[in-house]
C-alpha cells in the first residue's frame, strides 16, 4: 500500500470537495466521503503541527 503524504492527502481532499461542489457524489457514498475527508483533515493537521515543531527545534538549535 502506498504511503499517504501531505500532498496526496491534499489532492484527495481537493477531489472530494470538487466532487461535492459538482454533485458527483451519490447520497449512498456521501457519508463515506465525508468520513474520509475528516480523516484526511486530521492527518494534514497532524503533519503540519509535527513539521512546525521540527522547524522550530531546528531554528532553536541554530540559535536564530
mmCIF file of C-alpha atoms in Angstrom:
data_model
loop_
_atom_site.group_PDB
_atom_site.id
_atom_site.type_symbol
_atom_site.label_atom_id
_atom_site.label_comp_id
_atom_site.label_asym_id
_atom_site.label_seq_id
_atom_site.Cartn_x
_atom_site.Cartn_y
_atom_site.Cartn_z
ATOM 1 C CA UNK A 1 0.000 0.000 0.000
ATOM 2 C CA UNK A 2 1.242 3.459 -0.888
ATOM 3 C CA UNK A 3 2.228 5.743 1.984
ATOM 4 C CA UNK A 4 -0.004 8.747 2.466
ATOM 5 C CA UNK A 5 1.818 12.052 2.155
ATOM 6 C CA UNK A 6 0.570 15.537 2.872
ATOM 7 C CA UNK A 7 0.443 16.275 -0.851
ATOM 8 C CA UNK A 8 -1.559 13.118 -1.637
ATOM 9 C CA UNK A 9 -3.989 13.854 1.189
ATOM 10 C CA UNK A 10 -4.416 17.412 -0.014
ATOM 11 C CA UNK A 11 -5.105 16.270 -3.585
ATOM 12 C CA UNK A 12 -7.649 13.731 -2.372
ATOM 13 C CA UNK A 13 -9.374 16.366 -0.230
ATOM 14 C CA UNK A 14 -9.491 18.719 -3.210
ATOM 15 C CA UNK A 15 -11.042 15.954 -5.325
ATOM 16 C CA UNK A 16 -13.691 15.194 -2.699
ATOM 17 C CA UNK A 17 -14.527 18.893 -2.412
ATOM 18 C CA UNK A 18 -14.745 19.254 -6.178
ATOM 19 C CA UNK A 19 -17.000 16.196 -6.377
ATOM 20 C CA UNK A 20 -19.247 17.621 -3.649
ATOM 21 C CA UNK A 21 -19.474 21.032 -5.332
ATOM 22 C CA UNK A 22 -20.362 19.453 -8.659
ATOM 23 C CA UNK A 23 -22.877 16.917 -7.298
ATOM 24 C CA UNK A 24 -20.761 13.920 -8.320
ATOM 25 C CA UNK A 25 -21.176 12.067 -5.033
ATOM 26 C CA UNK A 26 -24.289 9.992 -4.568
ATOM 27 C CA UNK A 27 -26.259 10.074 -1.365
ATOM 28 C CA UNK A 28 -25.157 6.488 -0.781
ATOM 29 C CA UNK A 29 -21.474 7.462 -0.903
ATOM 30 C CA UNK A 30 -21.777 10.834 0.846
ATOM 31 C CA UNK A 31 -21.206 9.657 4.433
ATOM 32 C CA UNK A 32 -18.205 7.580 3.361
ATOM 33 C CA UNK A 33 -16.644 10.525 1.518
ATOM 34 C CA UNK A 34 -17.245 12.917 4.411
ATOM 35 C CA UNK A 35 -15.697 10.414 6.826
ATOM 36 C CA UNK A 36 -12.662 10.014 4.544
ATOM 37 C CA UNK A 37 -12.332 13.796 4.261
ATOM 38 C CA UNK A 38 -12.385 14.174 8.047
ATOM 39 C CA UNK A 39 -9.605 11.573 8.405
ATOM 40 C CA UNK A 40 -7.544 13.344 5.755
ATOM 41 C CA UNK A 41 -8.016 16.690 7.509
ATOM 42 C CA UNK A 42 -6.821 15.214 10.816
ATOM 43 C CA UNK A 43 -3.828 13.674 9.040
ATOM 44 C CA UNK A 44 -2.922 17.012 7.413
ATOM 45 C CA UNK A 45 -3.300 18.965 10.662
ATOM 46 C CA UNK A 46 -1.055 16.486 12.494
ATOM 47 C CA UNK A 47 1.531 16.561 9.720
ATOM 48 C CA UNK A 48 1.568 20.376 9.755
ATOM 49 C CA UNK A 49 1.884 20.502 13.556
ATOM 50 C CA UNK A 50 4.756 17.992 13.548
ATOM 51 C CA UNK A 51 6.550 19.846 10.783
ATOM 52 C CA UNK A 52 6.121 23.149 12.607
ATOM 53 C CA UNK A 53 7.642 21.650 15.781
ATOM 54 C CA UNK A 54 10.595 20.216 13.852
ATOM 55 C CA UNK A 55 11.285 23.540 12.144
ATOM 56 C CA UNK A 56 11.044 25.415 15.448
ATOM 57 C CA UNK A 57 13.522 22.976 17.043
ATOM 58 C CA UNK A 58 15.957 23.364 14.151
ATOM 59 C CA UNK A 59 15.739 27.156 14.425
ATOM 60 C CA UNK A 60 16.357 26.954 18.194
ATOM 61 C CA UNK A 61 19.373 24.687 17.653
ATOM 62 C CA UNK A 62 20.788 27.171 15.170
ATOM 63 C CA UNK A 63 20.255 29.990 17.658
ATOM 64 C CA UNK A 64 18.159 32.036 15.257
#
